[in-house]
PDB file of C-alpha atoms in Angstrom:
ATOM      1  CA  MET A  21       0.230  -0.376  -0.030  1.00 78.00           C
ATOM      2  CA  ASP A  22       1.670   3.186  -0.983  1.00 89.00           C
ATOM      3  CA  ILE A  23       1.983   6.294   1.478  1.00 91.00           C
ATOM      4  CA  ASP A  24      -0.713   8.144  -0.293  1.00 92.00           C
ATOM      5  CA  ARG A  25      -3.031   5.352   0.295  1.00 93.00           C
ATOM      6  CA  ARG A  26      -2.661   5.070   3.765  1.00 93.00           C
ATOM      7  CA  ILE A  27      -3.298   8.201   4.825  1.00 96.00           C
ATOM      8  CA  GLN A  28      -6.842   7.483   2.493  1.00 95.00           C
ATOM      9  CA  VAL A  29      -7.744   5.207   4.844  1.00 93.00           C
ATOM     10  CA  LEU A  30      -6.877   5.778   7.886  1.00 95.00           C
ATOM     11  CA  LEU A  31      -8.475   8.820   7.541  1.00 96.00           C
ATOM     12  CA  GLN A  32     -11.832   6.202   5.907  1.00 95.00           C
ATOM     13  CA  GLU A  33     -11.008   4.109   9.228  1.00 93.00           C
ATOM     14  CA  LEU A  34     -11.079   7.401  11.804  1.00 95.00           C
ATOM     15  CA  GLU A  35     -14.518   8.555  11.184  1.00 96.00           C
ATOM     16  CA  GLY A  36     -16.010   5.156  10.680  1.00 94.00           C
ATOM     17  CA  ARG A  37     -14.892   5.249  14.208  1.00 93.00           C
ATOM     18  CA  TYR A  38     -15.088   8.094  16.056  1.00 94.00           C
ATOM     19  CA  GLY A  39     -17.518   9.951  12.856  1.00 95.00           C
ATOM     20  CA  ALA A  40     -18.345  13.698  13.702  1.00 92.00           C
ATOM     21  CA  ILE A  41     -16.327  14.597  16.298  1.00 88.00           C
ATOM     22  CA  SER A  42     -16.942  18.152  18.153  1.00 79.00           C
ATOM     23  CA  TRP A  43     -13.284  19.007  18.671  1.00 76.00           C
ATOM     24  CA  TRP A  44     -11.912  22.858  19.857  1.00 83.00           C
ATOM     25  CA  GLU A  45     -15.168  24.933  19.246  1.00 85.00           C
ATOM     26  CA  ALA A  46     -14.297  28.398  20.754  1.00 93.00           C
ATOM     27  CA  PRO A  47     -13.324  31.679  19.949  1.00 95.00           C
ATOM     28  CA  PRO A  48     -10.387  32.790  18.139  1.00 97.00           C
ATOM     29  CA  GLU A  49      -9.738  34.691  20.911  1.00 98.00           C
ATOM     30  CA  GLU A  50      -9.890  31.337  23.154  1.00 97.00           C
ATOM     31  CA  VAL A  51      -7.599  29.773  19.745  1.00 98.00           C
ATOM     32  CA  LEU A  52      -4.872  32.417  19.943  1.00 98.00           C
ATOM     33  CA  ILE A  53      -4.734  30.890  23.376  1.00 98.00           C
ATOM     34  CA  GLY A  54      -4.942  27.517  24.190  1.00 97.00           C
ATOM     35  CA  ALA A  55      -2.582  27.795  20.731  1.00 97.00           C
ATOM     36  CA  VAL A  56       0.229  28.243  23.335  1.00 98.00           C
ATOM     37  CA  LEU A  57      -0.714  26.681  26.184  1.00 98.00           C
ATOM     38  CA  THR A  58      -0.737  23.471  25.151  1.00 95.00           C
ATOM     39  CA  GLN A  59       2.676  22.938  23.795  1.00 95.00           C
ATOM     40  CA  GLN A  60       4.241  20.838  24.678  1.00 93.00           C
ATOM     41  CA  THR A  61       1.247  19.272  27.624  1.00 92.00           C
ATOM     42  CA  ARG A  62      -1.488  17.211  27.678  1.00 88.00           C
ATOM     43  CA  TRP A  63      -5.537  18.664  26.696  1.00 87.00           C
ATOM     44  CA  GLU A  64      -6.676  18.262  30.050  1.00 91.00           C
ATOM     45  CA  ASN A  65      -3.947  20.713  31.297  1.00 95.00           C
ATOM     46  CA  VAL A  66      -4.913  23.189  28.807  1.00 96.00           C
ATOM     47  CA  GLU A  67      -8.921  23.542  29.926  1.00 95.00           C
ATOM     48  CA  GLN A  68      -7.497  24.010  33.654  1.00 97.00           C
ATOM     49  CA  ALA A  69      -5.467  26.996  32.679  1.00 98.00           C
ATOM     50  CA  ILE A  70      -8.354  28.321  30.435  1.00 98.00           C
ATOM     51  CA  ALA A  71     -10.887  27.778  33.258  1.00 98.00           C
ATOM     52  CA  THR A  72      -9.108  29.551  35.412  1.00 98.00           C
ATOM     53  CA  LEU A  73      -8.083  32.310  33.173  1.00 98.00           C
ATOM     54  CA  LYS A  74     -11.836  33.043  32.005  1.00 97.00           C
ATOM     55  CA  GLU A  75     -12.316  32.860  36.273  1.00 97.00           C
ATOM     56  CA  ILE A  76     -10.378  35.960  36.256  1.00 96.00           C
ATOM     57  CA  ARG A  77     -11.303  37.506  33.113  1.00 95.00           C
ATOM     58  CA  CYS A  78      -8.138  37.306  31.166  1.00 96.00           C
ATOM     59  CA  CYS A  79      -9.009  34.513  28.399  1.00 97.00           C
ATOM     60  CA  SER A  80      -9.393  37.686  25.997  1.00 98.00           C
ATOM     61  CA  VAL A  81      -6.926  39.294  23.992  1.00 98.00           C
ATOM     62  CA  ALA A  82      -7.246  42.275  25.561  1.00 98.00           C
ATOM     63  CA  GLY A  83      -7.321  40.706  28.997  1.00 98.00           C
ATOM     64  CA  VAL A  84      -3.696  39.120  28.302  1.00 98.00           C
ATOM     65  CA  VAL A  85      -2.041  42.129  26.906  1.00 98.00           C
ATOM     66  CA  GLU A  86      -3.120  44.326  30.630  1.00 98.00           C
ATOM     67  CA  THR A  87      -2.742  41.292  32.813  1.00 98.00           C
ATOM     68  CA  GLU A  88       0.452  41.513  34.842  1.00 98.00           C
ATOM     69  CA  ARG A  89       2.911  38.412  34.774  1.00 98.00           C
ATOM     70  CA  GLU A  90       2.523  37.559  37.605  1.00 98.00           C
ATOM     71  CA  VAL A  91      -1.103  37.272  37.537  1.00 98.00           C
ATOM     72  CA  ILE A  92      -0.679  34.925  34.080  1.00 98.00           C
ATOM     73  CA  GLU A  93       1.716  32.583  35.224  1.00 98.00           C
ATOM     74  CA  THR A  94      -0.031  31.660  38.192  1.00 98.00           C
ATOM     75  CA  ALA A  95      -3.148  30.480  36.201  1.00 98.00           C
ATOM     76  CA  VAL A  96      -1.441  28.777  33.640  1.00 98.00           C
ATOM     77  CA  ARG A  97       1.109  26.825  35.654  1.00 98.00           C
ATOM     78  CA  PRO A  98      -0.771  23.522  35.409  1.00 98.00           C
ATOM     79  CA  THR A  99       0.479  23.728  31.634  1.00 98.00           C
ATOM     80  CA  GLY A 100       3.726  23.760  32.562  1.00 97.00           C
ATOM     81  CA  PHE A 101       6.419  26.235  31.618  1.00 98.00           C
ATOM     82  CA  TYR A 102       4.380  28.782  32.641  1.00 98.00           C
ATOM     83  CA  ARG A 103       6.778  31.344  32.182  1.00 98.00           C
ATOM     84  CA  VAL A 104       7.837  31.290  29.028  1.00 98.00           C
ATOM     85  CA  LYS A 105       4.372  30.203  27.905  1.00 98.00           C
ATOM     86  CA  THR A 106       3.091  33.862  29.570  1.00 98.00           C
ATOM     87  CA  GLU A 107       5.816  35.486  27.605  1.00 98.00           C
ATOM     88  CA  ARG A 108       4.460  33.649  24.599  1.00 98.00           C
ATOM     89  CA  LEU A 109       0.843  34.899  25.126  1.00 98.00           C
ATOM     90  CA  LYS A 110       2.107  38.908  25.670  1.00 98.00           C
ATOM     91  CA  ALA A 111       3.759  38.460  22.456  1.00 98.00           C
ATOM     92  CA  LEU A 112       1.671  36.922  20.801  1.00 98.00           C
ATOM     93  CA  CYS A 113      -1.232  39.059  21.999  1.00 98.00           C
ATOM     94  CA  GLY A 114       0.961  42.239  21.502  1.00 98.00           C
ATOM     95  CA  GLN A 115       1.409  41.611  18.061  1.00 97.00           C
ATOM     96  CA  VAL A 116      -2.377  40.629  17.119  1.00 98.00           C
ATOM     97  CA  THR A 117      -3.263  44.688  19.340  1.00 98.00           C
ATOM     98  CA  ASP A 118      -0.894  45.878  17.031  1.00 98.00           C
ATOM     99  CA  LEU A 119      -2.221  44.337  13.681  1.00 98.00           C
ATOM    100  CA  GLY A 120      -5.845  45.621  15.156  1.00 98.00           C
ATOM    101  CA  GLY A 121      -7.489  43.067  17.199  1.00 98.00           C
ATOM    102  CA  VAL A 122      -8.989  39.614  16.264  1.00 98.00           C
ATOM    103  CA  GLU A 123     -11.355  40.800  13.383  1.00 97.00           C
ATOM    104  CA  ALA A 124      -8.213  42.537  11.319  1.00 98.00           C
ATOM    105  CA  LEU A 125      -6.502  39.431  11.491  1.00 98.00           C
ATOM    106  CA  ALA A 126      -9.740  37.610  10.328  1.00 98.00           C
ATOM    107  CA  ALA A 127      -9.855  40.095   7.482  1.00 98.00           C
ATOM    108  CA  MET A 128      -5.796  39.154   6.040  1.00 98.00           C
ATOM    109  CA  PRO A 129      -5.410  36.432   3.173  1.00 98.00           C
ATOM    110  CA  THR A 130      -4.506  33.019   4.527  1.00 97.00           C
ATOM    111  CA  ALA A 131      -0.968  33.396   3.511  1.00 97.00           C
ATOM    112  CA  ARG A 132      -0.113  36.471   5.402  1.00 98.00           C
ATOM    113  CA  LEU A 133      -2.183  35.889   8.505  1.00 98.00           C
ATOM    114  CA  ARG A 134       0.029  32.659   8.761  1.00 98.00           C
ATOM    115  CA  GLU A 135       3.028  35.132   8.086  1.00 98.00           C
ATOM    116  CA  GLU A 136       2.078  37.225  10.709  1.00 98.00           C
ATOM    117  CA  LEU A 137       1.780  34.221  13.040  1.00 98.00           C
ATOM    118  CA  LEU A 138       4.570  33.072  12.853  1.00 98.00           C
ATOM    119  CA  ALA A 139       6.970  36.125  13.708  1.00 97.00           C
ATOM    120  CA  VAL A 140       6.254  36.234  16.738  1.00 98.00           C
ATOM    121  CA  ARG A 141       8.583  34.831  19.330  1.00 95.00           C
ATOM    122  CA  GLY A 142       7.379  31.021  19.937  1.00 96.00           C
ATOM    123  CA  VAL A 143       4.927  30.699  17.501  1.00 98.00           C
ATOM    124  CA  GLY A 144       5.639  27.428  15.346  1.00 97.00           C
ATOM    125  CA  GLU A 145       3.930  25.869  12.793  1.00 96.00           C
ATOM    126  CA  GLU A 146       1.780  23.581  14.298  1.00 96.00           C
ATOM    127  CA  THR A 147       0.842  26.379  16.646  1.00 97.00           C
ATOM    128  CA  ALA A 148       0.464  28.884  14.037  1.00 98.00           C
ATOM    129  CA  ASP A 149      -1.657  25.847  11.906  1.00 97.00           C
ATOM    130  CA  SER A 150      -3.777  25.694  15.020  1.00 96.00           C
ATOM    131  CA  ILE A 151      -4.524  29.067  15.310  1.00 98.00           C
ATOM    132  CA  LEU A 152      -5.901  29.116  11.481  1.00 98.00           C
ATOM    133  CA  CYS A 153      -7.605  26.602  11.053  1.00 96.00           C
ATOM    134  CA  TYR A 154      -9.451  26.432  14.724  1.00 95.00           C
ATOM    135  CA  GLY A 155      -9.551  30.268  15.244  1.00 96.00           C
ATOM    136  CA  PHE A 156     -10.032  31.445  11.758  1.00 97.00           C
ATOM    137  CA  GLY A 157     -11.643  28.447   9.316  1.00 96.00           C
ATOM    138  CA  ARG A 158      -9.041  28.617   7.305  1.00 97.00           C
ATOM    139  CA  LEU A 159      -7.429  25.325   5.087  1.00 96.00           C
ATOM    140  CA  ALA A 160      -4.622  24.293   7.376  1.00 96.00           C
ATOM    141  CA  PHE A 161      -4.412  20.686   8.415  1.00 97.00           C
ATOM    142  CA  VAL A 162      -2.812  20.968  11.840  1.00 97.00           C
ATOM    143  CA  ILE A 163       0.468  18.407  12.167  1.00 97.00           C
ATOM    144  CA  ASP A 164       1.655  18.033  15.755  1.00 94.00           C
ATOM    145  CA  ALA A 165       3.120  15.243  17.941  1.00 90.00           C
ATOM    146  CA  TYR A 166       0.020  13.106  17.921  1.00 90.00           C
ATOM    147  CA  THR A 167       0.146  12.784  13.696  1.00 94.00           C
ATOM    148  CA  ARG A 168       3.489  12.609  13.562  1.00 94.00           C
ATOM    149  CA  ARG A 169       3.362   8.978  16.227  1.00 91.00           C
ATOM    150  CA  ILE A 170       0.357   7.522  14.261  1.00 92.00           C
ATOM    151  CA  CYS A 171       1.187   8.179  10.913  1.00 93.00           C
ATOM    152  CA  ARG A 172       5.491   6.554  12.075  1.00 91.00           C
ATOM    153  CA  CYS A 173       3.189   3.742  13.224  1.00 87.00           C
ATOM    154  CA  MET A 174       1.864   2.523   9.534  1.00 88.00           C
ATOM    155  CA  GLY A 175       5.158   3.683   8.454  1.00 89.00           C
ATOM    156  CA  VAL A 176       5.327   6.980   7.178  1.00 92.00           C
ATOM    157  CA  THR A 177       8.642   8.530   8.198  1.00 92.00           C
ATOM    158  CA  VAL A 178       8.085  12.009   5.607  1.00 95.00           C
ATOM    159  CA  GLY A 179       8.486  15.103   7.217  1.00 96.00           C
ATOM    160  CA  ASP A 180       6.323  18.010   8.685  1.00 96.00           C
ATOM    161  CA  ALA A 181       6.074  20.206   5.080  1.00 95.00           C
ATOM    162  CA  GLU A 182       5.561  16.837   2.931  1.00 96.00           C
ATOM    163  CA  LEU A 183       2.901  15.194   5.989  1.00 97.00           C
ATOM    164  CA  ARG A 184       0.731  18.529   5.459  1.00 96.00           C
ATOM    165  CA  ARG A 185       0.802  17.717   1.938  1.00 96.00           C
ATOM    166  CA  LEU A 186      -0.585  14.267   2.164  1.00 97.00           C
ATOM    167  CA  PHE A 187      -3.419  15.135   4.927  1.00 98.00           C
ATOM    168  CA  GLU A 188      -4.590  18.297   2.497  1.00 96.00           C
ATOM    169  CA  GLN A 189      -4.285  16.382  -0.839  1.00 96.00           C
ATOM    170  CA  ALA A 190      -6.487  13.564   0.793  1.00 97.00           C
ATOM    171  CA  LEU A 191      -9.211  15.867   2.371  1.00 97.00           C
ATOM    172  CA  PRO A 192     -11.857  17.788   0.526  1.00 96.00           C
ATOM    173  CA  ARG A 193     -11.121  21.924   0.890  1.00 95.00           C
ATOM    174  CA  ASP A 194     -13.073  22.939   3.443  1.00 95.00           C
ATOM    175  CA  ALA A 195     -11.800  23.349   7.045  1.00 94.00           C
ATOM    176  CA  MET A 196     -14.455  21.542   8.722  1.00 94.00           C
ATOM    177  CA  ALA A 197     -13.024  18.600   7.508  1.00 96.00           C
ATOM    178  CA  TYR A 198      -9.325  19.467   8.236  1.00 96.00           C
ATOM    179  CA  ALA A 199     -10.364  20.194  12.152  1.00 95.00           C
ATOM    180  CA  GLN A 200     -12.600  17.208  11.862  1.00 95.00           C
ATOM    181  CA  ALA A 201      -9.967  14.822  10.685  1.00 97.00           C
ATOM    182  CA  HIS A 202      -7.654  15.856  12.961  1.00 96.00           C
ATOM    183  CA  GLY A 203     -10.421  16.117  16.419  1.00 94.00           C
ATOM    184  CA  ARG A 204     -10.428  12.589  15.192  1.00 95.00           C
ATOM    185  CA  ILE A 205      -6.371  11.939  15.017  1.00 94.00           C
ATOM    186  CA  VAL A 206      -5.832  13.736  18.642  1.00 91.00           C
ATOM    187  CA  GLU A 207      -8.911  11.313  20.213  1.00 91.00           C
ATOM    188  CA  TYR A 208      -7.679   7.859  18.546  1.00 91.00           C
ATOM    189  CA  ALA A 209      -3.953   9.006  20.013  1.00 88.00           C
ATOM    190  CA  LYS A 210      -5.428   9.960  23.303  1.00 85.00           C
ATOM    191  CA  GLU A 211      -7.488   6.416  23.232  1.00 85.00           C
ATOM    192  CA  CYS A 212      -4.564   4.402  21.979  1.00 82.00           C
ATOM    193  CA  CYS A 213      -1.111   5.617  22.572  1.00 78.00           C
ATOM    194  CA  LYS A 214      -0.807   6.442  26.430  1.00 70.00           C
ATOM    195  CA  SER A 215       0.249   2.814  27.319  1.00 57.00           C
ATOM    196  CA  GLU A 216       2.119  -0.403  26.050  1.00 58.00           C
ATOM    197  CA  ARG A 217      -1.347  -1.807  26.320  1.00 57.00           C
ATOM    198  CA  GLY A 218      -2.971   0.886  23.986  1.00 54.00           C
ATOM    199  CA  CYS A 219      -0.069   0.237  21.276  1.00 65.00           C
ATOM    200  CA  LYS A 220      -0.614  -3.684  21.404  1.00 65.00           C
ATOM    201  CA  THR A 221      -4.182  -2.774  20.327  1.00 66.00           C
ATOM    202  CA  CYS A 222      -3.506  -0.204  18.122  1.00 72.00           C
ATOM    203  CA  GLN A 223      -5.557  -0.678  13.883  1.00 73.00           C
ATOM    204  CA  VAL A 224      -2.652   1.703  12.736  1.00 75.00           C
ATOM    205  CA  LYS A 225      -0.133  -0.147  12.461  1.00 69.00           C
ATOM    206  CA  ASN A 226      -2.032  -2.637  10.132  1.00 66.00           C
ATOM    207  CA  LEU A 227      -1.757   0.389   7.473  1.00 65.00           C
ATOM    208  CA  SER A 228       2.147  -0.436   7.527  1.00 60.00           C
ATOM    209  CA  GLY A 229       2.380  -2.847   4.838  1.00 56.00           C
TER     210      GLY A 229
END
């Protein structure tokens, strides 16, 4: 089975397993913040931090810009690297403010918006594409650790750019389709990739031939 076919079968299998899912349906400003917080941590920790930020009225671009660093650090501590992430949140939200706010970002062409996001220190391709896909409904498939791990298990070991191309080629040109497909990958990884026991029952390995 060639690589293109493996990706297609993976997407079909996961759609059959999970169907339509609700994955990260949140306002753009919350996605901006969550995309930074999710770096190198579990989603459960991000949810805890976002809940705290909402409690202190800081889960917005203006909230991050106006709130003291120490307050934000305390709120996002569960996600790890909390000082670094606070610095990145400040930088990202400052950039968004300088560009005219979320509304101005929403009006930008995708290529320019991605460029502006990547210009912020600490915002890499995964973070930028998460913001594009989930925050602004753009055609940007997210390649993250879950995606790489599952693809390695079925013998697909290409780089991120090629992996992104393979998924985008296999999916309809629709932002919701991208978001749903990535969400199913995350759900499968959370279900099957946490332990050796899950690895033994993994169906993805059957696609490696």
